[in-house]
Tab-separated table of C-alpha atoms in Angstrom:
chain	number	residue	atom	x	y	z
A	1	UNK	CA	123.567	90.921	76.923
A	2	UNK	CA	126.946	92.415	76.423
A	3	UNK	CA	128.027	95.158	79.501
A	4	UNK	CA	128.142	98.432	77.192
A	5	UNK	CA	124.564	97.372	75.749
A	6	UNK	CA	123.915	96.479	79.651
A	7	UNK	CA	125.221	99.934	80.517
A	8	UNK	CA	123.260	101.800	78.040
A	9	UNK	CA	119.934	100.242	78.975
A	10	UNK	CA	120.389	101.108	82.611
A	11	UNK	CA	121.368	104.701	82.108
A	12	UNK	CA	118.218	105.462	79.962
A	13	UNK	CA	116.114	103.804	82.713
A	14	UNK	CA	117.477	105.493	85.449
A	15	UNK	CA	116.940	108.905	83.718
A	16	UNK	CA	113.533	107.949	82.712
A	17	UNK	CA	112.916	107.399	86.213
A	18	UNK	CA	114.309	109.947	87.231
A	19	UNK	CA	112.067	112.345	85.073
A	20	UNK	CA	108.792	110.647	85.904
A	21	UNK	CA	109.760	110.853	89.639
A	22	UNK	CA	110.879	114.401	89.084
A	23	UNK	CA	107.355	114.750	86.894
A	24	UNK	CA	104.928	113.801	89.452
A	25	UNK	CA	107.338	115.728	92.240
A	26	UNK	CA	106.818	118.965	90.691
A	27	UNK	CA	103.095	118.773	89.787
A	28	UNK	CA	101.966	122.757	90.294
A	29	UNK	CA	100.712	123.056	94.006
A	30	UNK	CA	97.910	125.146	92.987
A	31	UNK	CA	96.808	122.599	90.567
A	32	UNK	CA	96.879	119.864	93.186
A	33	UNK	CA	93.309	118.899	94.780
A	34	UNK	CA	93.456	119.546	98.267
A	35	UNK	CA	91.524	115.970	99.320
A	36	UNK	CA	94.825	113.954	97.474
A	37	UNK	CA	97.546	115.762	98.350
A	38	UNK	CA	97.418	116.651	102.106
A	39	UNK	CA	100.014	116.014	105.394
A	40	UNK	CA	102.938	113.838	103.520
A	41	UNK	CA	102.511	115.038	100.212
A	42	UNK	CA	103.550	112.516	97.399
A	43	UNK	CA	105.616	110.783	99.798
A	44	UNK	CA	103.093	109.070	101.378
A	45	UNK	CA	101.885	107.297	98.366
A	46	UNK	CA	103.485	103.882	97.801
A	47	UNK	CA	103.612	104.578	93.671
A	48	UNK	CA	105.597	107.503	94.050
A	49	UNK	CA	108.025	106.250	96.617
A	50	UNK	CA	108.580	103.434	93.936
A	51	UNK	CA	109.320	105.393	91.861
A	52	UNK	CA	112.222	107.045	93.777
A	53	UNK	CA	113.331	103.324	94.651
A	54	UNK	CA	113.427	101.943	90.771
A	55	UNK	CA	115.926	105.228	90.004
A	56	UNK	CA	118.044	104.035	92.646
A	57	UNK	CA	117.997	100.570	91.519
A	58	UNK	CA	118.590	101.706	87.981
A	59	UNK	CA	121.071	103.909	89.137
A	60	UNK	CA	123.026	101.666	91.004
A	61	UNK	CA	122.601	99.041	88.281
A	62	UNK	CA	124.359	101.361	85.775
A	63	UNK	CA	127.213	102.165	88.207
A	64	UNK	CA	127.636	98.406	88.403
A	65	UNK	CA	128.085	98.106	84.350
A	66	UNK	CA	130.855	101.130	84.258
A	67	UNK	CA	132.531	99.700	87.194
A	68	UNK	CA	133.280	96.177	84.913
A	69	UNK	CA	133.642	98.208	81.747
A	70	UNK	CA	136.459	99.982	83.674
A	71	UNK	CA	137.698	97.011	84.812
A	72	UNK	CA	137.122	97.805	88.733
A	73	UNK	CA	135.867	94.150	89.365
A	74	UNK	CA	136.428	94.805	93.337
A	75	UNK	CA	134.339	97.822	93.887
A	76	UNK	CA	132.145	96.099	90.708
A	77	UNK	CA	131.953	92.925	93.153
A	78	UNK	CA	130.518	95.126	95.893
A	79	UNK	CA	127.837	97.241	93.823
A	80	UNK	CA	126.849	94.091	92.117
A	81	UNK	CA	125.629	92.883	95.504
A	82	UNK	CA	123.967	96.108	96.541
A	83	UNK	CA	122.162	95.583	92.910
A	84	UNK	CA	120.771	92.300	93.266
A	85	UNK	CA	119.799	92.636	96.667
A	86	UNK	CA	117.573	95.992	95.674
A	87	UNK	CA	116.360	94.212	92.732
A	88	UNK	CA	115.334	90.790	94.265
A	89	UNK	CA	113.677	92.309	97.928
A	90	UNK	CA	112.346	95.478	96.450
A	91	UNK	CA	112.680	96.593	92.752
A	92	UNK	CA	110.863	93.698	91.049
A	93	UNK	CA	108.283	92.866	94.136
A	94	UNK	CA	106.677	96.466	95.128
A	95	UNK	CA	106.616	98.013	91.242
A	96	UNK	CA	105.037	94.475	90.308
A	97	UNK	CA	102.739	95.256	93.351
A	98	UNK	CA	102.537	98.586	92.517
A	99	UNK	CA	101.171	98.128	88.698
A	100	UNK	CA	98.964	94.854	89.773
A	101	UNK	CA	96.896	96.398	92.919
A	102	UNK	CA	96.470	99.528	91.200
A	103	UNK	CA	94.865	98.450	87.729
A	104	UNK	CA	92.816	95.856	89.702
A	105	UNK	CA	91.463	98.463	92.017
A	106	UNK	CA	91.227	101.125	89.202
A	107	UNK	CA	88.380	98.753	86.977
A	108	UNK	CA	86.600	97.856	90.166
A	109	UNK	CA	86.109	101.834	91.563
A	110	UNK	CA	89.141	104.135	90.754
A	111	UNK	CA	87.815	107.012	93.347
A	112	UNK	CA	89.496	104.122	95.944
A	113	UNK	CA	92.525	104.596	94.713
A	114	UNK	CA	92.863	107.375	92.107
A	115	UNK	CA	90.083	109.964	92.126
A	116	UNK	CA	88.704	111.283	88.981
A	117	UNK	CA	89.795	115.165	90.256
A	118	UNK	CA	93.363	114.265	89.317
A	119	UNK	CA	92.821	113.718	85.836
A	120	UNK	CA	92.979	117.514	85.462
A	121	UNK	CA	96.421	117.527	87.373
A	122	UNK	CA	98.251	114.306	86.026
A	123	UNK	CA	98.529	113.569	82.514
A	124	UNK	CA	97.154	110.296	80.827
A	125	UNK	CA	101.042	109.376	80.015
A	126	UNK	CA	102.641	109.915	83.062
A	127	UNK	CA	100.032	107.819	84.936
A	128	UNK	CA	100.777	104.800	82.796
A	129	UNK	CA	104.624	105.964	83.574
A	130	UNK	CA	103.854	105.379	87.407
A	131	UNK	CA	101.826	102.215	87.092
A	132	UNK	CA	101.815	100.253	84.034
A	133	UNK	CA	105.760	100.866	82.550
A	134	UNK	CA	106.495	99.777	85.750
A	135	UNK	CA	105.530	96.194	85.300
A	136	UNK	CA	107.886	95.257	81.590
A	137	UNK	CA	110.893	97.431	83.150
A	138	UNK	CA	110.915	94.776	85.874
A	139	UNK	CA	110.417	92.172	83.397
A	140	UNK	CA	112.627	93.195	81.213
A	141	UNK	CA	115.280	93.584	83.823
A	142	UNK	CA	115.123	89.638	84.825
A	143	UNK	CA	115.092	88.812	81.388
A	144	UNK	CA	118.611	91.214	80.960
A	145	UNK	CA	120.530	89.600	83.129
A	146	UNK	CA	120.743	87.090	85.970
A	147	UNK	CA	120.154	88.080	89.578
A	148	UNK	CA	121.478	86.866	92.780
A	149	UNK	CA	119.164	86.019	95.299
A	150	UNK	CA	119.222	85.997	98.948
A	151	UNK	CA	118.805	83.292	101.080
A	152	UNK	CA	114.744	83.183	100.912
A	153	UNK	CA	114.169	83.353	104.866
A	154	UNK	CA	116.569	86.883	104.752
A	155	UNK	CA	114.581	88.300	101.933
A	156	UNK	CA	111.510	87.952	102.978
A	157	UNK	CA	112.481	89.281	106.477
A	158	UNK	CA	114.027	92.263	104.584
A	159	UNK	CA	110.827	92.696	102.654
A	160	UNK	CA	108.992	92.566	105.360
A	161	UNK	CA	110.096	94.870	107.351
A	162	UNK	CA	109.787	97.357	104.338
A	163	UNK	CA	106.158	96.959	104.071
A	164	UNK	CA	105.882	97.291	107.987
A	165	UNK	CA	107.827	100.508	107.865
A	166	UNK	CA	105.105	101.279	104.711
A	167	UNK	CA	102.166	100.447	106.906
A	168	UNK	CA	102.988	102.199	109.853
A	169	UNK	CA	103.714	105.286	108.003
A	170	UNK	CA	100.104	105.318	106.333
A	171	UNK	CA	98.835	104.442	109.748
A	172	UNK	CA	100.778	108.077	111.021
A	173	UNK	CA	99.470	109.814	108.419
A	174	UNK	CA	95.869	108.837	109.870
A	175	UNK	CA	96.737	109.714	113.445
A	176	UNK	CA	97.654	113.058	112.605
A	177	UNK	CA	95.619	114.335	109.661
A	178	UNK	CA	92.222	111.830	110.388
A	179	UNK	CA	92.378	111.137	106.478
A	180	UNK	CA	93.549	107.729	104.694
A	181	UNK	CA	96.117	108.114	102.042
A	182	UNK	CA	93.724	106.018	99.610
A	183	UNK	CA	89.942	106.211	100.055
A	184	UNK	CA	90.051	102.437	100.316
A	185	UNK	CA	91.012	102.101	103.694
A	186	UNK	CA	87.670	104.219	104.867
A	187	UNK	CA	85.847	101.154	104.269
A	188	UNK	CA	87.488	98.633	106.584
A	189	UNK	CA	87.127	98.294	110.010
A	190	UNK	CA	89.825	97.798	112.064
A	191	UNK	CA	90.063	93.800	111.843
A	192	UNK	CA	89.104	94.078	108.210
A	193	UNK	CA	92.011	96.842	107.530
A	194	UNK	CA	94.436	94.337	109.511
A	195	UNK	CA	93.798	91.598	107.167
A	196	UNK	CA	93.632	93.946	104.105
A	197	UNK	CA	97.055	94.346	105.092
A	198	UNK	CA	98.657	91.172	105.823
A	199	UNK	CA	96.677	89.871	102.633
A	200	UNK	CA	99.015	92.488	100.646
A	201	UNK	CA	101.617	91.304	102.266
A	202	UNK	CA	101.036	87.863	101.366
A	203	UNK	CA	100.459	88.668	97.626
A	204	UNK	CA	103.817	90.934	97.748
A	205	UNK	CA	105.921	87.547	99.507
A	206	UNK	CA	104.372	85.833	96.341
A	207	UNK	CA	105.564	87.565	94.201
A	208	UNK	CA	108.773	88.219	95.858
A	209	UNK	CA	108.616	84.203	95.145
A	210	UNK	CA	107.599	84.707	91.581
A	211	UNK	CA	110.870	86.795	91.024
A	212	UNK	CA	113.341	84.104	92.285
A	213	UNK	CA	110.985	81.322	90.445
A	214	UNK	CA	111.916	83.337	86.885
A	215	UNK	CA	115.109	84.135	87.490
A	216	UNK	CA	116.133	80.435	88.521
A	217	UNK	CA	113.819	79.433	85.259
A	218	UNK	CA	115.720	81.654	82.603
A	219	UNK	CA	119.104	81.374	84.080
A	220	UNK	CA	118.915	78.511	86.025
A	221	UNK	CA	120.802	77.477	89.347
A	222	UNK	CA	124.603	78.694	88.949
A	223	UNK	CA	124.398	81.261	86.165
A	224	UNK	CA	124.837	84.724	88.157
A	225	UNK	CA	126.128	87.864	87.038
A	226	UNK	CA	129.820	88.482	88.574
């Protein structure tokens, strides 16, 4: 894909990031159903915090494309790394996550994970924004352009200590209000809400794994982006 065309596509998915996350950011407090959005807000909510995290990525991803357009290939070299890095441990993993865990726990008993009150509050569209676009953007993106990857043990270490940082901030969030973020976790016991986690851990190293696999399949071993 040629760098203006590259340029283009990253500016319109940074602002339509940017407007979903701003969408969902702004939803009218007194519209907002007291049992969802307590202590944390949105913030506590790993779709939203994607969001945030793909308009960075997009963001940083366009900068990247005017930097070589400009011919700036030093500071380009830089950003480039900062882009691929975001991409490989975060962008592509967590939204993949993101649209996979919710739709699966959505048809098996959405009041786990997205009660039926907040159908009033958040519009069909911008729920498919948050967790289905999420999925071909990502796709798309690997498909754009090549991606450098990390040395594996460094990326999943990286990765890992994202969704730690994740966890223990849901686990906070309990401590002080004596409410999950989703209803899900109610239903575990302790043991059983250990393994819950560090089986979503496991599926988000996988697909961590899955990135790198397509990446290396469409552009093979030496083909990078520079």
């Amino acid at each position: 894909m040629e760098i203006s065309t590259l340029a283009t596509y990253h500016c319109l998915a940074f602002v339509w990031y940017f407007f979903v996350a701003y969408s969902i950011t702004h939803v009218k407090t007194e519209e907002r159903p007291s049992e969802v959005f307590l202590y944390g807000g949105q913030w506590k909510y790993l779709t939203v915090l994607n969001l945030v995290l793909q308009a960075v990525f997009y963001g940083v991803s366009f900068l990247a494309d005017v930097l070589r357009l400009i011919k700036k290939l030093r500071c380009a070299k830089c950003i480039i790394s900062s882009r691929d890095l975001l991409f490989s441990v975060l962008a592509f993993p967590v939204s993949t996550f993101v649209c996979i865990s919710f739709w699966t726990l959505y048809t098996y008993n959405r009041e786990l994970v997205y009660p039926k009150s907040l159908d009033g509050v958040i519009p069909l569209w911008l729920n498919h924004a948050m967790h289905t676009a999420v999925l071909p953007f990502a796709l798309l993106e690997i498909f754009a352009l090549p991606h450098r990857y990390p040395v594996k043990k460094k990326g999943l270490i990286l990765l890992g200590f994202v969704a730690f940082l994740y966890i223990s901030w849901v686990l906070w969030i309990y401590s002080v209000t004596g409410e999950w973020v989703y209803p899900l976790f109610a239903l575990f016991s302790p043991p059983g809400l250990a393994a819950f986690f560090a089986g979503s851990i496991a599926i988000i190293f996988a697909l961590y794994n899955f990135g790198e696999f397509l990446n290396r399949m469409i552009w093979g071993q030496s083909k990078f982006s520079s």
